[in-house]
PDB file of C-alpha atoms in Angstrom:
ATOM      1  CA  MET A   1     -90.626 -21.187  76.605  1.00 54.00           C
ATOM      2  CA  ALA A   2     -89.986 -18.586  79.268  1.00 51.00           C
ATOM      3  CA  LEU A   3     -89.277 -21.391  81.681  1.00 47.00           C
ATOM      4  CA  SER A   4     -86.695 -22.975  79.400  1.00 51.00           C
ATOM      5  CA  LEU A   5     -85.039 -19.591  78.835  1.00 44.00           C
ATOM      6  CA  CYS A   6     -84.896 -18.986  82.562  1.00 45.00           C
ATOM      7  CA  LEU A   7     -83.475 -22.465  83.099  1.00 41.00           C
ATOM      8  CA  CYS A   8     -80.813 -21.868  80.457  1.00 45.00           C
ATOM      9  CA  LEU A   9     -79.850 -18.602  82.082  1.00 41.00           C
ATOM     10  CA  CYS A  10     -79.678 -20.228  85.510  1.00 44.00           C
ATOM     11  CA  LEU A  11     -77.529 -23.037  84.154  1.00 41.00           C
ATOM     12  CA  LEU A  12     -75.211 -20.480  82.605  1.00 41.00           C
ATOM     13  CA  LEU A  13     -74.799 -18.860  86.003  1.00 43.00           C
ATOM     14  CA  LEU A  14     -73.766 -22.216  87.471  1.00 44.00           C
ATOM     15  CA  LEU A  15     -71.009 -22.690  84.931  1.00 42.00           C
ATOM     16  CA  PRO A  16     -67.556 -21.512  85.943  1.00 43.00           C
ATOM     17  CA  PRO A  17     -66.525 -18.235  84.384  1.00 42.00           C
ATOM     18  CA  PRO A  18     -64.494 -18.495  81.224  1.00 45.00           C
ATOM     19  CA  ALA A  19     -60.797 -18.834  81.825  1.00 44.00           C
ATOM     20  CA  ALA A  20     -58.902 -15.610  81.582  1.00 40.00           C
ATOM     21  CA  PRO A  21     -56.466 -15.544  78.722  1.00 42.00           C
ATOM     22  CA  ALA A  22     -52.988 -16.546  79.761  1.00 40.00           C
ATOM     23  CA  PRO A  23     -50.834 -13.508  80.365  1.00 38.00           C
ATOM     24  CA  ALA A  24     -48.253 -12.870  77.715  1.00 41.00           C
ATOM     25  CA  PRO A  25     -44.859 -14.085  78.828  1.00 39.00           C
ATOM     26  CA  VAL A  26     -42.746 -11.281  80.203  1.00 34.00           C
ATOM     27  CA  PRO A  27     -39.362 -11.350  78.561  1.00 37.00           C
ATOM     28  CA  ALA A  28     -36.637 -11.816  81.115  1.00 36.00           C
ATOM     29  CA  LEU A  29     -34.048  -9.128  81.334  1.00 36.00           C
ATOM     30  CA  VAL A  30     -31.332 -10.383  79.088  1.00 41.00           C
ATOM     31  CA  SER A  31     -27.785  -9.591  79.947  1.00 50.00           C
ATOM     32  CA  ARG A  32     -26.089  -8.464  76.810  1.00 66.00           C
ATOM     33  CA  THR A  33     -22.696  -9.558  78.062  1.00 77.00           C
ATOM     34  CA  ASP A  34     -21.401 -12.431  75.986  1.00 86.00           C
ATOM     35  CA  TRP A  35     -19.953 -14.461  78.859  1.00 86.00           C
ATOM     36  CA  ALA A  36     -18.556 -17.207  76.648  1.00 91.00           C
ATOM     37  CA  ALA A  37     -16.685 -14.713  74.470  1.00 93.00           C
ATOM     38  CA  CYS A  38     -15.392 -12.929  77.588  1.00 92.00           C
ATOM     39  CA  ARG A  39     -14.196 -16.257  79.000  1.00 93.00           C
ATOM     40  CA  ILE A  40     -12.355 -17.137  75.787  1.00 95.00           C
ATOM     41  CA  LEU A  41     -10.728 -13.713  75.453  1.00 95.00           C
ATOM     42  CA  SER A  42      -9.723 -13.522  79.122  1.00 95.00           C
ATOM     43  CA  ARG A  43      -8.055 -16.930  78.867  1.00 95.00           C
ATOM     44  CA  GLU A  44      -6.278 -15.860  75.680  1.00 96.00           C
ATOM     45  CA  LEU A  45      -5.164 -12.681  77.438  1.00 96.00           C
ATOM     46  CA  SER A  46      -3.665 -14.711  80.298  1.00 95.00           C
ATOM     47  CA  ARG A  47      -1.848 -16.962  77.822  1.00 96.00           C
ATOM     48  CA  LEU A  48      -0.544 -13.985  75.878  1.00 95.00           C
ATOM     49  CA  LEU A  49       0.637 -12.253  79.057  1.00 95.00           C
ATOM     50  CA  ALA A  50       2.575 -15.389  79.985  1.00 93.00           C
ATOM     51  CA  THR A  51       4.579 -15.045  76.765  1.00 93.00           C
ATOM     52  CA  VAL A  52       5.571 -11.406  77.361  1.00 90.00           C
ATOM     53  CA  THR A  53       9.130 -11.455  78.650  1.00 83.00           C
ATOM     54  CA  GLU A  54      11.090  -8.822  80.483  1.00 75.00           C
ATOM     55  CA  PRO A  55      14.080  -7.416  78.608  1.00 73.00           C
ATOM     56  CA  HIS A  56      16.010  -7.354  81.876  1.00 69.00           C
ATOM     57  CA  PRO A  57      15.689 -10.590  83.888  1.00 67.00           C
ATOM     58  CA  VAL A  58      16.504  -8.761  87.119  1.00 64.00           C
ATOM     59  CA  LEU A  59      13.036  -7.165  86.954  1.00 62.00           C
ATOM     60  CA  GLU A  60      11.392 -10.607  87.174  1.00 63.00           C
ATOM     61  CA  GLU A  61      12.856 -11.097  90.649  1.00 64.00           C
ATOM     62  CA  MET A  62      12.198  -7.577  91.882  1.00 62.00           C
ATOM     63  CA  GLN A  63       9.689  -7.068  94.667  1.00 60.00           C
ATOM     64  CA  LEU A  64       8.663  -3.546  95.572  1.00 56.00           C
ATOM     65  CA  SER A  65       6.562  -2.214  98.356  1.00 56.00           C
ATOM     66  CA  GLU A  66       4.053   0.317  97.157  1.00 56.00           C
ATOM     67  CA  GLU A  67       4.057   3.726  98.745  1.00 51.00           C
ATOM     68  CA  ASP A  68       0.620   4.716  97.505  1.00 51.00           C
ATOM     69  CA  PRO A  69      -1.509   1.808  96.245  1.00 53.00           C
ATOM     70  CA  GLN A  70      -4.419   4.213  95.661  1.00 52.00           C
ATOM     71  CA  ASN A  71      -2.697   5.514  92.529  1.00 56.00           C
ATOM     72  CA  TRP A  72      -2.564   2.100  90.936  1.00 63.00           C
ATOM     73  CA  PRO A  73      -5.216   0.287  88.971  1.00 69.00           C
ATOM     74  CA  PRO A  74      -8.620  -0.784  90.145  1.00 75.00           C
ATOM     75  CA  ARG A  75      -8.537  -4.264  91.631  1.00 80.00           C
ATOM     76  CA  ILE A  76     -11.359  -6.703  92.073  1.00 84.00           C
ATOM     77  CA  ARG A  77     -12.300  -6.645  95.751  1.00 83.00           C
ATOM     78  CA  CYS A  78     -14.830  -8.569  97.811  1.00 81.00           C
ATOM     79  CA  SER A  79     -17.081  -5.497  97.774  1.00 82.00           C
ATOM     80  CA  ASP A  80     -17.255  -5.698  93.959  1.00 85.00           C
ATOM     81  CA  ALA A  81     -19.628  -8.677  94.214  1.00 85.00           C
ATOM     82  CA  CYS A  82     -17.678 -10.897  91.818  1.00 86.00           C
ATOM     83  CA  ASP A  83     -18.342 -14.003  93.926  1.00 85.00           C
ATOM     84  CA  PRO A  84     -20.316 -16.814  92.222  1.00 84.00           C
ATOM     85  CA  PRO A  85     -23.591 -16.487  94.194  1.00 83.00           C
ATOM     86  CA  THR A  86     -23.800 -12.737  93.585  1.00 84.00           C
ATOM     87  CA  LEU A  87     -22.788 -13.021  89.930  1.00 81.00           C
ATOM     88  CA  ASP A  88     -25.773 -15.288  89.363  1.00 80.00           C
ATOM     89  CA  THR A  89     -28.202 -12.634  90.604  1.00 84.00           C
ATOM     90  CA  ASN A  90     -26.607  -9.239  89.936  1.00 84.00           C
ATOM     91  CA  ASN A  91     -23.373  -8.807  88.020  1.00 87.00           C
ATOM     92  CA  THR A  92     -23.516  -5.055  87.414  1.00 87.00           C
ATOM     93  CA  ARG A  93     -21.046  -3.997  90.100  1.00 88.00           C
ATOM     94  CA  CYS A  94     -18.544  -6.687  89.135  1.00 90.00           C
ATOM     95  CA  LEU A  95     -18.727  -5.830  85.436  1.00 90.00           C
ATOM     96  CA  HIS A  96     -18.282  -2.171  86.253  1.00 89.00           C
ATOM     97  CA  ARG A  97     -15.079  -2.923  88.193  1.00 90.00           C
ATOM     98  CA  ILE A  98     -13.789  -5.168  85.406  1.00 92.00           C
ATOM     99  CA  HIS A  99     -14.531  -2.421  82.893  1.00 92.00           C
ATOM    100  CA  GLN A 100     -12.657   0.143  85.007  1.00 91.00           C
ATOM    101  CA  ALA A 101      -9.592  -2.063  85.269  1.00 92.00           C
ATOM    102  CA  LEU A 102      -9.626  -3.031  81.584  1.00 93.00           C
ATOM    103  CA  GLN A 103      -9.820   0.634  80.617  1.00 93.00           C
ATOM    104  CA  HIS A 104      -6.966   1.492  82.985  1.00 92.00           C
ATOM    105  CA  TYR A 105      -4.691  -1.213  81.599  1.00 93.00           C
ATOM    106  CA  ARG A 106      -5.621  -0.352  78.018  1.00 93.00           C
ATOM    107  CA  ASP A 107      -4.693   3.256  78.694  1.00 92.00           C
ATOM    108  CA  LEU A 108      -1.368   2.130  80.182  1.00 91.00           C
ATOM    109  CA  LEU A 109      -0.615  -0.013  77.126  1.00 93.00           C
ATOM    110  CA  GLY A 110      -1.076   3.050  74.936  1.00 91.00           C
ATOM    111  CA  SER A 111       1.041   5.318  77.123  1.00 90.00           C
ATOM    112  CA  ASP A 112       4.682   6.356  76.955  1.00 90.00           C
ATOM    113  CA  ILE A 113       5.553   3.517  79.347  1.00 90.00           C
ATOM    114  CA  PHE A 114       5.150   1.053  76.462  1.00 92.00           C
ATOM    115  CA  ARG A 115       6.525   3.294  73.701  1.00 90.00           C
ATOM    116  CA  ASP A 116       9.869   1.437  73.609  1.00 89.00           C
ATOM    117  CA  GLN A 117       8.190  -1.971  73.772  1.00 90.00           C
ATOM    118  CA  PRO A 118       4.726  -1.682  72.229  1.00 92.00           C
ATOM    119  CA  GLN A 119       2.343  -4.567  72.789  1.00 93.00           C
ATOM    120  CA  PRO A 120      -0.069  -4.440  69.826  1.00 95.00           C
ATOM    121  CA  ARG A 121      -1.488  -7.921  70.452  1.00 95.00           C
ATOM    122  CA  LEU A 122      -2.235  -7.064  74.078  1.00 95.00           C
ATOM    123  CA  GLU A 123      -3.799  -3.765  73.011  1.00 95.00           C
ATOM    124  CA  THR A 124      -6.016  -5.512  70.460  1.00 95.00           C
ATOM    125  CA  MET A 125      -7.156  -8.129  72.960  1.00 95.00           C
ATOM    126  CA  MET A 126      -7.876  -5.470  75.581  1.00 94.00           C
ATOM    127  CA  ASP A 127      -9.905  -3.518  72.998  1.00 94.00           C
ATOM    128  CA  GLN A 128     -11.937  -6.648  72.226  1.00 94.00           C
ATOM    129  CA  LEU A 129     -12.633  -7.304  75.911  1.00 94.00           C
ATOM    130  CA  LEU A 130     -13.576  -3.671  76.443  1.00 93.00           C
ATOM    131  CA  GLU A 131     -16.040  -3.855  73.556  1.00 92.00           C
ATOM    132  CA  LEU A 132     -17.708  -6.915  75.089  1.00 90.00           C
ATOM    133  CA  VAL A 133     -17.987  -5.374  78.549  1.00 88.00           C
ATOM    134  CA  GLN A 134     -18.944  -1.912  77.226  1.00 80.00           C
ATOM    135  CA  GLN A 135     -22.125  -3.304  75.697  1.00 58.00           C
ATOM    136  CA  LYS A 136     -23.631  -3.083  79.142  1.00 54.00           C
ATOM    137  CA  HIS A 137     -21.826  -0.071  80.547  1.00 52.00           C
ATOM    138  CA  GLY A 138     -21.563   2.196  77.522  1.00 53.00           C
ATOM    139  CA  HIS A 139     -18.490   3.691  75.971  1.00 53.00           C
ATOM    140  CA  HIS A 140     -16.286   5.740  78.244  1.00 53.00           C
ATOM    141  CA  PRO A 141     -13.625   8.155  77.093  1.00 56.00           C
ATOM    142  CA  ARG A 142     -10.016   7.186  77.431  1.00 59.00           C
ATOM    143  CA  HIS A 143      -8.018   8.862  80.154  1.00 61.00           C
ATOM    144  CA  PRO A 144      -4.495   9.727  79.111  1.00 63.00           C
ATOM    145  CA  VAL A 145      -1.843   8.435  81.468  1.00 67.00           C
ATOM    146  CA  ALA A 146       0.413  11.154  82.821  1.00 69.00           C
ATOM    147  CA  PRO A 147       3.826  11.088  81.160  1.00 70.00           C
ATOM    148  CA  SER A 148       6.594   9.581  83.233  1.00 74.00           C
ATOM    149  CA  ASP A 149      10.351   9.958  83.298  1.00 77.00           C
ATOM    150  CA  HIS A 150      12.086   7.856  80.693  1.00 77.00           C
ATOM    151  CA  TRP A 151      14.364   6.253  83.296  1.00 78.00           C
ATOM    152  CA  SER A 152      11.305   4.786  85.076  1.00 79.00           C
ATOM    153  CA  HIS A 153       9.619   3.222  82.023  1.00 84.00           C
ATOM    154  CA  GLN A 154      11.123  -0.251  82.410  1.00 85.00           C
ATOM    155  CA  LEU A 155      10.113  -0.503  86.050  1.00 85.00           C
ATOM    156  CA  LEU A 156       6.639   0.930  85.444  1.00 86.00           C
ATOM    157  CA  ARG A 157       6.152  -1.410  82.477  1.00 89.00           C
ATOM    158  CA  HIS A 158       7.196  -4.366  84.662  1.00 88.00           C
ATOM    159  CA  LEU A 159       4.735  -3.346  87.405  1.00 87.00           C
ATOM    160  CA  ALA A 160       1.913  -2.774  84.919  1.00 89.00           C
ATOM    161  CA  LEU A 161       2.407  -6.195  83.301  1.00 92.00           C
ATOM    162  CA  LYS A 162       2.690  -7.924  86.676  1.00 90.00           C
ATOM    163  CA  ARG A 163      -0.563  -6.367  87.885  1.00 91.00           C
ATOM    164  CA  LEU A 164      -2.277  -7.022  84.569  1.00 94.00           C
ATOM    165  CA  ARG A 165      -1.336 -10.720  84.847  1.00 94.00           C
ATOM    166  CA  SER A 166      -2.847 -10.868  88.316  1.00 92.00           C
ATOM    167  CA  PHE A 167      -5.997  -9.048  87.228  1.00 94.00           C
ATOM    168  CA  ALA A 168      -6.369 -11.232  84.117  1.00 95.00           C
ATOM    169  CA  ALA A 169      -6.268 -14.378  86.274  1.00 94.00           C
ATOM    170  CA  VAL A 170      -9.073 -13.133  88.530  1.00 92.00           C
ATOM    171  CA  MET A 171     -11.090 -11.780  85.592  1.00 92.00           C
ATOM    172  CA  SER A 172     -10.778 -15.132  83.836  1.00 92.00           C
ATOM    173  CA  ARG A 173     -12.224 -16.897  86.898  1.00 91.00           C
ATOM    174  CA  VAL A 174     -15.177 -14.502  86.955  1.00 90.00           C
ATOM    175  CA  PHE A 175     -15.918 -15.027  83.267  1.00 90.00           C
ATOM    176  CA  THR A 176     -15.424 -18.794  83.528  1.00 88.00           C
ATOM    177  CA  HIS A 177     -18.047 -19.019  86.270  1.00 82.00           C
ATOM    178  CA  SER A 178     -20.490 -16.741  84.474  1.00 78.00           C
ATOM    179  CA  ALA A 179     -20.129 -18.574  81.162  1.00 70.00           C
ATOM    180  CA  SER A 180     -20.934 -21.954  82.711  1.00 73.00           C
TER     181      SER A 180
END
């Protein structure tokens, strides 16, 4: 009997150890940015901007050189990492820049520059885009735009819309890539 018990114990030692339980799957970090919704809204924004017309056609043809481009809105630059390979791995910097620019343009739309020609549809769409991007970056307070001279409103409005069109085109490309 002792021999059979010893044999059983020896045989048990020869068996491979029991398999360790499979580790619980680690949930991947989920980006809360709804890329598809951002893509749709950014495309709608571009379409809406194309329908906004200038009250004075001469402004459409006007080209100005900027004296101080630092005072104008944030632009998407190469250093913002909005290129497709970087977006696939880390989109934080790009989304931060997009958020900054969206907030800037939203503030402009609510300023005295647009008092004579309010753009409620643009404001609503910008608010929706800001809500989508703010999910990741939190809510930031609005920064009031400094009042400007009434005589300059038409020109400033023209420049703001022109730059917003350009920004919306680039933003739409970023969201289109990320949503695919």
